[in-house]
Short mmCIF file of C-alpha atoms in Angstrom, two decimals:
data_model
loop_
_atom_site.label_atom_id
_atom_site.label_comp_id
_atom_site.label_asym_id
_atom_site.label_seq_id
_atom_site.Cartn_x
_atom_site.Cartn_y
_atom_site.Cartn_z
CA UNK T 1 78.07 2.52 -45.15
CA UNK T 2 77.03 3.71 -41.67
CA UNK T 3 77.05 1.22 -38.83
CA UNK T 4 74.80 1.58 -35.81
CA UNK T 5 75.95 -0.30 -32.74
CA UNK T 6 72.79 -0.65 -30.71
CA UNK T 7 70.27 -2.78 -28.87
CA UNK T 8 66.83 -3.10 -30.44
CA UNK T 9 65.08 -3.04 -27.05
CA UNK T 10 66.63 0.35 -26.17
CA UNK T 11 64.63 3.47 -26.91
CA UNK T 12 67.82 5.52 -27.26
CA UNK T 13 68.96 3.12 -30.00
CA UNK T 14 65.54 3.08 -31.64
CA UNK T 15 65.82 6.87 -32.12
CA UNK T 16 68.75 6.35 -34.48
CA UNK T 17 67.12 3.49 -36.38
CA UNK T 18 63.90 5.49 -36.79
CA UNK T 19 65.65 8.58 -38.17
CA UNK T 20 67.73 6.54 -40.62
CA UNK T 21 64.56 4.83 -41.86
CA UNK T 22 62.75 8.18 -42.19
CA UNK T 23 65.73 9.54 -44.15
CA UNK T 24 65.80 6.42 -46.35
CA UNK T 25 69.51 6.10 -45.58
CA UNK T 26 71.06 2.61 -45.74
CA UNK T 27 72.84 1.39 -42.62
CA UNK T 28 74.18 -1.73 -40.98
CA UNK T 29 72.86 -2.64 -37.51
CA UNK T 30 75.26 -4.33 -35.09
CA UNK T 31 73.18 -5.73 -32.24
CA UNK T 32 74.92 -5.22 -28.87
CA UNK T 33 73.68 -6.98 -25.74
CA UNK T 34 74.30 -4.41 -23.02
CA UNK T 35 72.79 -6.72 -20.38
CA UNK T 36 75.55 -9.25 -21.21
CA UNK T 37 78.29 -6.61 -20.77
CA UNK T 38 79.03 -6.13 -24.46
CA UNK T 39 79.46 -2.34 -23.97
CA UNK T 40 82.18 -2.93 -21.37
CA UNK T 41 84.64 -4.92 -23.53
CA UNK T 42 88.00 -3.32 -24.37
CA UNK T 43 87.02 -3.35 -28.06
CA UNK T 44 83.77 -1.47 -27.44
CA UNK T 45 85.36 0.94 -24.95
CA UNK T 46 87.97 1.83 -27.58
CA UNK T 47 85.08 3.12 -29.73
CA UNK T 48 83.16 4.79 -26.87
CA UNK T 49 84.98 5.33 -23.59
CA UNK T 50 81.62 5.98 -21.90
CA UNK T 51 80.54 2.39 -22.66
CA UNK T 52 77.05 3.11 -23.96
CA UNK T 53 74.91 2.47 -27.02
CA UNK T 54 73.80 3.75 -29.46
CA UNK T 55 77.09 4.42 -31.17
CA UNK T 56 77.25 5.60 -34.78
CA UNK T 57 80.30 4.44 -36.74
CA UNK T 58 81.09 6.16 -40.03
CA UNK T 59 82.59 4.30 -43.00
CA UNK T 60 86.03 5.72 -42.12
CA UNK T 61 85.85 4.41 -38.54
CA UNK T 62 85.05 7.67 -36.75
CA UNK T 63 82.56 7.06 -33.92
CA UNK T 64 79.85 9.27 -32.41
CA UNK T 65 78.00 8.34 -29.19
CA UNK T 66 74.97 10.00 -27.53
CA UNK T 67 71.65 9.31 -29.23
CA UNK T 68 70.56 12.94 -29.53
CA UNK T 69 73.93 14.11 -30.88
CA UNK T 70 73.66 11.33 -33.48
CA UNK T 71 70.16 12.53 -34.43
CA UNK T 72 71.41 16.09 -34.98
CA UNK T 73 74.39 14.86 -37.00
CA UNK T 74 72.33 12.60 -39.26
CA UNK T 75 69.49 15.11 -39.71
CA UNK T 76 71.79 17.97 -40.78
CA UNK T 77 70.52 19.40 -44.07
CA UNK T 78 67.24 17.43 -43.90
CA UNK T 79 63.78 18.77 -42.96
CA UNK T 80 64.14 17.00 -39.60
CA UNK T 81 66.66 19.56 -38.26
CA UNK T 82 65.42 23.17 -38.47
CA UNK T 83 67.63 25.66 -40.33
CA UNK T 84 66.28 28.59 -38.39
CA UNK T 85 68.42 29.48 -35.36
CA UNK T 86 65.49 29.86 -32.94
CA UNK T 87 63.71 26.71 -34.13
CA UNK T 88 66.94 24.71 -33.88
CA UNK T 89 67.41 26.00 -30.34
CA UNK T 90 63.90 24.81 -29.51
CA UNK T 91 64.64 21.36 -30.94
CA UNK T 92 67.78 21.20 -28.78
CA UNK T 93 65.84 22.44 -25.76
CA UNK T 94 63.45 19.50 -26.01
CA UNK T 95 66.28 17.02 -26.65
CA UNK T 96 68.09 18.15 -23.49
CA UNK T 97 64.75 18.02 -21.65
CA UNK T 98 64.38 14.46 -22.89
CA UNK T 99 67.77 13.34 -21.61
CA UNK T 100 67.58 15.18 -18.27
CA UNK T 101 63.92 15.34 -17.21
CA UNK T 102 62.25 12.47 -19.12
CA UNK T 103 64.54 9.53 -19.96
CA UNK T 104 66.02 9.10 -16.44
CA UNK T 105 62.48 8.49 -15.15
CA UNK T 106 60.29 7.15 -17.99
CA UNK T 107 63.01 4.93 -19.48
CA UNK T 108 64.47 3.77 -16.18
CA UNK T 109 61.02 2.77 -14.86
CA UNK T 110 60.53 0.76 -18.07
CA UNK T 111 63.96 -0.86 -17.64
CA UNK T 112 63.19 -1.93 -14.06
CA UNK T 113 59.75 -3.31 -14.96
CA UNK T 114 60.76 -5.00 -18.21
CA UNK T 115 64.30 -6.26 -17.65
CA UNK T 116 64.85 -6.81 -13.91
CA UNK T 117 63.44 -9.69 -11.81
CA UNK T 118 60.11 -8.99 -10.07
CA UNK T 119 61.78 -9.09 -6.65
CA UNK T 120 64.70 -6.77 -7.57
CA UNK T 121 65.62 -4.12 -4.98
CA UNK T 122 65.42 -1.34 -7.59
CA UNK T 123 61.63 -1.74 -7.71
CA UNK T 124 61.69 0.42 -4.56
CA UNK T 125 62.65 3.32 -6.85
CA UNK T 126 59.51 3.02 -8.99
CA UNK T 127 57.28 5.41 -7.03
CA UNK T 128 59.82 8.23 -7.27
CA UNK T 129 60.58 7.48 -10.92
CA UNK T 130 56.88 7.55 -11.81
CA UNK T 131 56.33 10.83 -9.93
CA UNK T 132 59.14 12.51 -11.87
CA UNK T 133 58.15 10.79 -15.12
CA UNK T 134 54.59 12.09 -14.81
CA UNK T 135 56.02 15.59 -14.27
CA UNK T 136 57.82 15.29 -17.61
CA UNK T 137 54.69 13.97 -19.33
CA UNK T 138 52.72 16.90 -17.85
CA UNK T 139 55.20 19.35 -19.42
CA UNK T 140 54.88 17.59 -22.79
CA UNK T 141 51.07 17.54 -22.58
CA UNK T 142 50.93 21.26 -21.88
CA UNK T 143 53.11 21.97 -24.91
CA UNK T 144 51.27 19.57 -27.22
CA UNK T 145 47.87 20.99 -26.24
CA UNK T 146 48.94 24.15 -28.12
CA UNK T 147 51.42 22.86 -30.76
CA UNK T 148 51.35 19.81 -33.05
CA UNK T 149 55.10 19.10 -32.64
CA UNK T 150 57.91 20.17 -30.30
CA UNK T 151 59.93 22.60 -32.43
CA UNK T 152 59.18 24.90 -35.34
CA UNK T 153 55.61 23.64 -35.78
CA UNK T 154 56.70 20.53 -37.64
CA UNK T 155 58.10 17.03 -37.17
CA UNK T 156 61.79 17.19 -36.16
CA UNK T 157 64.50 15.28 -34.31
CA UNK T 158 62.96 16.58 -31.06
CA UNK T 159 59.85 14.51 -31.77
CA UNK T 160 61.96 11.43 -32.55
CA UNK T 161 63.89 11.87 -29.29
CA UNK T 162 60.74 12.21 -27.20
CA UNK T 163 58.80 9.50 -29.06
CA UNK T 164 61.38 6.81 -28.27
CA UNK T 165 60.41 6.27 -24.64
CA UNK T 166 57.03 8.04 -24.50
CA UNK T 167 55.42 5.54 -26.87
CA UNK T 168 56.58 2.73 -24.56
CA UNK T 169 55.83 4.49 -21.27
CA UNK T 170 53.17 1.91 -20.37
CA UNK T 171 56.01 -0.63 -20.04
CA UNK T 172 57.14 1.37 -16.99
CA UNK T 173 53.65 1.54 -15.51
CA UNK T 174 52.69 4.98 -16.82
CA UNK T 175 49.04 5.53 -17.76
CA UNK T 176 49.05 7.51 -21.02
CA UNK T 177 45.24 7.51 -21.24
CA UNK T 178 45.19 10.68 -19.17
CA UNK T 179 47.21 12.57 -21.81
CA UNK T 180 44.98 13.35 -24.80
CA UNK T 181 47.42 15.65 -26.60
CA UNK T 182 50.31 13.21 -26.17
CA UNK T 183 48.11 10.43 -27.57
CA UNK T 184 47.33 12.45 -30.69
CA UNK T 185 50.99 13.39 -31.11
CA UNK T 186 52.05 9.73 -30.87
CA UNK T 187 49.66 9.02 -33.74
CA UNK T 188 51.06 11.92 -35.80
CA UNK T 189 54.59 10.58 -35.31
CA UNK T 190 53.71 7.01 -36.27
CA UNK T 191 51.93 8.33 -39.39
CA UNK T 192 55.16 9.83 -40.79
CA UNK T 193 56.20 8.40 -44.19
CA UNK T 194 58.64 5.45 -43.78
CA UNK T 195 57.95 5.25 -40.01
CA UNK T 196 58.98 1.92 -38.46
CA UNK T 197 57.86 0.68 -35.02
CA UNK T 198 60.44 -0.23 -32.38
CA UNK T 199 61.76 -3.76 -32.80
CA UNK T 200 61.24 -3.78 -36.57
CA UNK O 1 68.63 43.30 -24.10
CA UNK O 2 68.86 39.64 -23.13
CA UNK O 3 67.70 38.60 -19.66
CA UNK O 4 69.09 35.55 -17.90
CA UNK O 5 66.89 34.19 -15.14
CA UNK O 6 69.30 32.21 -13.01
CA UNK O 7 70.87 31.46 -9.67
CA UNK O 8 74.54 32.43 -9.25
CA UNK O 9 75.31 29.32 -7.17
CA UNK O 10 74.09 27.00 -9.98
CA UNK O 11 76.65 25.64 -12.40
CA UNK O 12 74.02 25.30 -15.12
CA UNK O 13 73.30 29.03 -14.78
CA UNK O 14 77.00 29.91 -14.63
CA UNK O 15 77.44 28.31 -18.08
CA UNK O 16 75.19 30.98 -19.60
CA UNK O 17 76.83 33.85 -17.71
CA UNK O 18 80.30 32.64 -18.71
CA UNK O 19 79.48 32.38 -22.42
CA UNK O 20 77.85 35.83 -22.48
CA UNK O 21 80.94 37.30 -20.81
CA UNK O 22 83.26 35.52 -23.27
CA UNK O 23 81.14 36.85 -26.15
CA UNK O 24 81.19 40.36 -24.65
CA UNK O 25 77.42 40.44 -25.02
CA UNK O 26 75.48 42.69 -22.61
CA UNK O 27 72.75 41.03 -20.55
CA UNK O 28 70.57 41.55 -17.51
CA UNK O 29 70.76 38.94 -14.71
CA UNK O 30 67.57 38.22 -12.77
CA UNK O 31 68.58 36.27 -9.66
CA UNK O 32 66.10 33.46 -8.89
CA UNK O 33 66.17 31.62 -5.56
CA UNK O 34 65.24 28.08 -6.53
CA UNK O 35 65.62 26.91 -2.92
CA UNK O 36 62.85 29.37 -1.97
CA UNK O 37 60.51 28.00 -4.66
CA UNK O 38 60.87 30.91 -7.08
CA UNK O 39 60.89 28.54 -10.10
CA UNK O 40 57.50 27.10 -9.07
CA UNK O 41 55.46 30.34 -9.13
CA UNK O 42 52.70 30.68 -11.79
CA UNK O 43 54.64 33.61 -13.29
CA UNK O 44 57.84 31.60 -13.67
CA UNK O 45 56.04 28.46 -14.90
CA UNK O 46 54.39 30.58 -17.62
CA UNK O 47 57.90 31.22 -18.97
CA UNK O 48 59.21 27.67 -18.42
CA UNK O 49 56.66 24.93 -17.76
CA UNK O 50 59.51 22.67 -16.57
CA UNK O 51 60.21 25.07 -13.68
CA UNK O 52 63.99 25.23 -13.97
CA UNK O 53 66.76 27.79 -14.37
CA UNK O 54 68.65 28.97 -16.33
CA UNK O 55 66.07 30.52 -18.60
CA UNK O 56 67.07 32.92 -21.39
CA UNK O 57 64.53 35.61 -22.20
CA UNK O 58 64.92 37.56 -25.45
CA UNK O 59 64.02 41.23 -25.75
CA UNK O 60 60.72 40.27 -27.42
CA UNK O 61 59.73 37.97 -24.53
CA UNK O 62 60.51 34.60 -26.15
CA UNK O 63 62.02 32.21 -23.61
CA UNK O 64 64.51 29.37 -23.98
CA UNK O 65 65.27 26.91 -21.13
CA UNK O 66 67.95 24.19 -20.88
CA UNK O 67 71.46 25.48 -20.26
CA UNK O 68 73.13 23.62 -23.12
CA UNK O 69 70.46 24.61 -25.66
CA UNK O 70 70.99 28.21 -24.55
CA UNK O 71 74.76 27.84 -25.07
CA UNK O 72 74.25 26.57 -28.63
CA UNK O 73 71.77 29.35 -29.40
CA UNK O 74 74.01 32.14 -28.08
CA UNK O 75 77.20 30.74 -29.63
CA UNK O 76 75.73 30.44 -33.13
CA UNK O 77 78.04 32.20 -35.58
CA UNK O 78 80.82 32.62 -32.99
CA UNK O 79 84.06 30.61 -32.71
CA UNK O 80 82.55 28.81 -29.69
CA UNK O 81 80.17 26.71 -31.85
CA UNK O 82 81.95 24.76 -34.60
CA UNK O 83 80.71 25.31 -38.17
CA UNK O 84 81.92 21.91 -39.31
CA UNK O 85 79.21 19.25 -39.13
CA UNK O 86 81.40 16.59 -37.46
CA UNK O 87 82.94 19.00 -34.96
CA UNK O 88 79.51 20.37 -34.05
CA UNK O 89 78.29 16.78 -33.53
CA UNK O 90 81.23 16.21 -31.18
CA UNK O 91 80.39 19.37 -29.21
CA UNK O 92 76.81 18.14 -28.86
CA UNK O 93 78.03 14.66 -27.90
CA UNK O 94 79.92 16.11 -24.92
CA UNK O 95 77.04 18.38 -23.96
CA UNK O 96 74.65 15.42 -23.83
CA UNK O 97 77.31 13.47 -21.94
CA UNK O 98 77.46 16.36 -19.47
CA UNK O 99 73.72 16.41 -18.84
CA UNK O 100 73.26 12.62 -18.68
CA UNK O 101 76.49 11.10 -17.31
CA UNK O 102 78.16 13.98 -15.41
CA UNK O 103 75.78 16.61 -14.00
CA UNK O 104 73.36 14.14 -12.32
CA UNK O 105 76.29 12.86 -10.23
CA UNK O 106 78.92 15.61 -9.92
CA UNK O 107 76.42 18.46 -9.54
CA UNK O 108 73.98 16.54 -7.35
CA UNK O 109 76.76 15.48 -4.95
CA UNK O 110 77.77 19.15 -4.72
CA UNK O 111 74.16 20.18 -4.08
CA UNK O 112 73.77 17.67 -1.25
CA UNK O 113 77.07 18.64 0.38
CA UNK O 114 76.72 22.40 -0.06
CA UNK O 115 73.02 23.14 0.29
CA UNK O 116 71.41 20.40 2.42
CA UNK O 117 71.77 20.01 6.23
CA UNK O 118 74.57 17.69 7.39
CA UNK O 119 72.04 15.14 8.70
CA UNK O 120 69.86 15.10 5.55
CA UNK O 121 68.68 11.66 4.38
CA UNK O 122 69.99 12.30 0.84
CA UNK O 123 73.57 12.05 2.12
CA UNK O 124 73.00 8.30 1.86
CA UNK O 125 73.13 8.78 -1.93
CA UNK O 126 76.65 10.24 -1.88
CA UNK O 127 78.59 6.98 -2.32
CA UNK O 128 76.66 6.06 -5.44
CA UNK O 129 76.81 9.62 -6.81
CA UNK O 130 80.57 9.73 -6.33
CA UNK O 131 81.08 6.34 -7.96
CA UNK O 132 79.18 7.49 -11.07
CA UNK O 133 80.74 10.96 -10.96
CA UNK O 134 84.23 9.45 -10.94
CA UNK O 135 83.25 7.34 -13.97
CA UNK O 136 82.39 10.55 -15.82
CA UNK O 137 85.64 12.21 -14.73
CA UNK O 138 87.55 9.11 -15.91
CA UNK O 139 85.98 9.47 -19.37
CA UNK O 140 86.93 13.16 -19.47
CA UNK O 141 90.48 12.44 -18.30
CA UNK O 142 90.99 9.83 -21.01
CA UNK O 143 89.85 12.30 -23.68
CA UNK O 144 91.85 15.23 -22.32
CA UNK O 145 95.04 13.16 -22.10
CA UNK O 146 94.99 13.18 -25.92
CA UNK O 147 93.15 16.42 -26.80
CA UNK O 148 93.37 19.96 -25.40
CA UNK O 149 89.60 20.57 -25.60
CA UNK O 150 86.46 18.48 -26.11
CA UNK O 151 85.47 19.23 -29.70
CA UNK O 152 87.31 20.31 -32.83
CA UNK O 153 90.63 20.80 -31.05
CA UNK O 154 89.64 24.20 -29.67
CA UNK O 155 87.65 25.88 -26.91
CA UNK O 156 83.88 25.52 -27.55
CA UNK O 157 80.53 25.42 -25.77
CA UNK O 158 81.31 21.79 -24.86
CA UNK O 159 84.16 23.01 -22.65
CA UNK O 160 81.91 25.63 -21.05
CA UNK O 161 79.25 22.99 -20.33
CA UNK O 162 81.75 20.60 -18.73
CA UNK O 163 83.69 23.31 -16.88
CA UNK O 164 80.62 24.48 -14.96
CA UNK O 165 80.47 21.61 -12.48
CA UNK O 166 83.92 20.05 -12.98
CA UNK O 167 85.73 23.11 -11.61
CA UNK O 168 83.56 22.89 -8.47
CA UNK O 169 83.65 19.09 -8.12
CA UNK O 170 85.56 19.32 -4.82
CA UNK O 171 82.40 20.85 -3.32
CA UNK O 172 80.80 17.41 -3.79
CA UNK O 173 83.73 15.56 -2.27
CA UNK O 174 85.52 14.66 -5.51
CA UNK O 175 89.32 14.59 -5.45
CA UNK O 176 90.48 16.23 -8.67
CA UNK O 177 94.18 15.85 -7.77
CA UNK O 178 94.12 12.40 -9.37
CA UNK O 179 93.20 13.90 -12.78
CA UNK O 180 96.25 15.62 -14.27
CA UNK O 181 94.76 16.24 -17.73
CA UNK O 182 91.52 17.64 -16.27
CA UNK O 183 93.60 19.96 -14.06
CA UNK O 184 95.47 21.35 -17.06
CA UNK O 185 92.24 21.74 -19.02
CA UNK O 186 90.62 23.67 -16.15
CA UNK O 187 93.55 26.08 -16.32
CA UNK O 188 93.22 26.43 -20.10
CA UNK O 189 89.53 27.28 -19.71
CA UNK O 190 90.08 29.85 -16.98
CA UNK O 191 92.81 31.48 -19.12
CA UNK O 192 90.34 32.32 -21.93
CA UNK O 193 90.06 36.07 -22.66
CA UNK O 194 87.19 37.67 -20.67
CA UNK O 195 86.80 34.55 -18.48
CA UNK O 196 84.90 35.21 -15.24
CA UNK O 197 84.87 32.85 -12.24
CA UNK O 198 81.57 31.53 -10.88
CA UNK O 199 79.89 33.97 -8.52
CA UNK O 200 81.41 37.02 -10.19
#
């Protein structure tokens, strides 16, 4: 049985839960409270030296960190990871875009607004985070105005990766009402068979 | 013929050059001056809406951004991308680690030190960037103390991705002398057949 070490409130962890549900694959969820330092214990660091969740643990004890690497691993051989070389490259392109140009702004703004005290010094970062986050949303909107999904014309791991924090962008103060194509794409994702919302 | 739109001084662009040289694959290099705004022109944005290099352009005009997605695409079917599902997942794990936990600190510190004026306000970020960059180097050192390469026990795209900015970390004020295993790994990478140094 697969074990997912993760925190339900984390979009990166939700990616893994969502894919496993879509695949209909049984798994055990081990809730980790990162805010309480549970990713910095010697036991956790022995499984992932980088001290982050999600972490996928196979039945034989092998461990794989990095949400988007986990998605690719789990989706192998399923319709959610393209077989075609070019389409798979496009899925990866959008997953690297997500981790470099989207998550550090959209997810971090959400983290500051949702999990830190209202008078926390990091709120000073919000203007810059929102500026860069909107740039990422603009890039997504331009793509989705012409294509229903991010790679290969169909629902893939790239959509799961980008859905995780985009659907919750309002938590970080982003106004999604200005993005018509993103709004329709969010609906297409949540209409997938076996879809589960975050927190389920 | 493949075209790489890139900037020689960029580690992300060097990754693509290095892999193509290792593969012995001919390509055309189109030097782009990002500091002069050449990634923000309408012509460039029509090829990559995210306005970044490197950008791989195929002979038929299709374009692929994101350095690590380009590495995976180009390495497909070569010894540099593992065939085995678990080993490929490990290569991806380290490539996502590189873009999320390494490049934003090690590369950005280098950028500030090497390309911005000595009195630039962003120098105030250097302490935090170095703290996080050293955390990434610590994770690499721990892995390399037990393994010669990052994935599958042999040289892969994960090593290319992590070599690009690690070999130049001193430019950002990082002291690599404290990392014996990283030092030996850097030598193993630069000893690969057809290796070319950055800037070549």
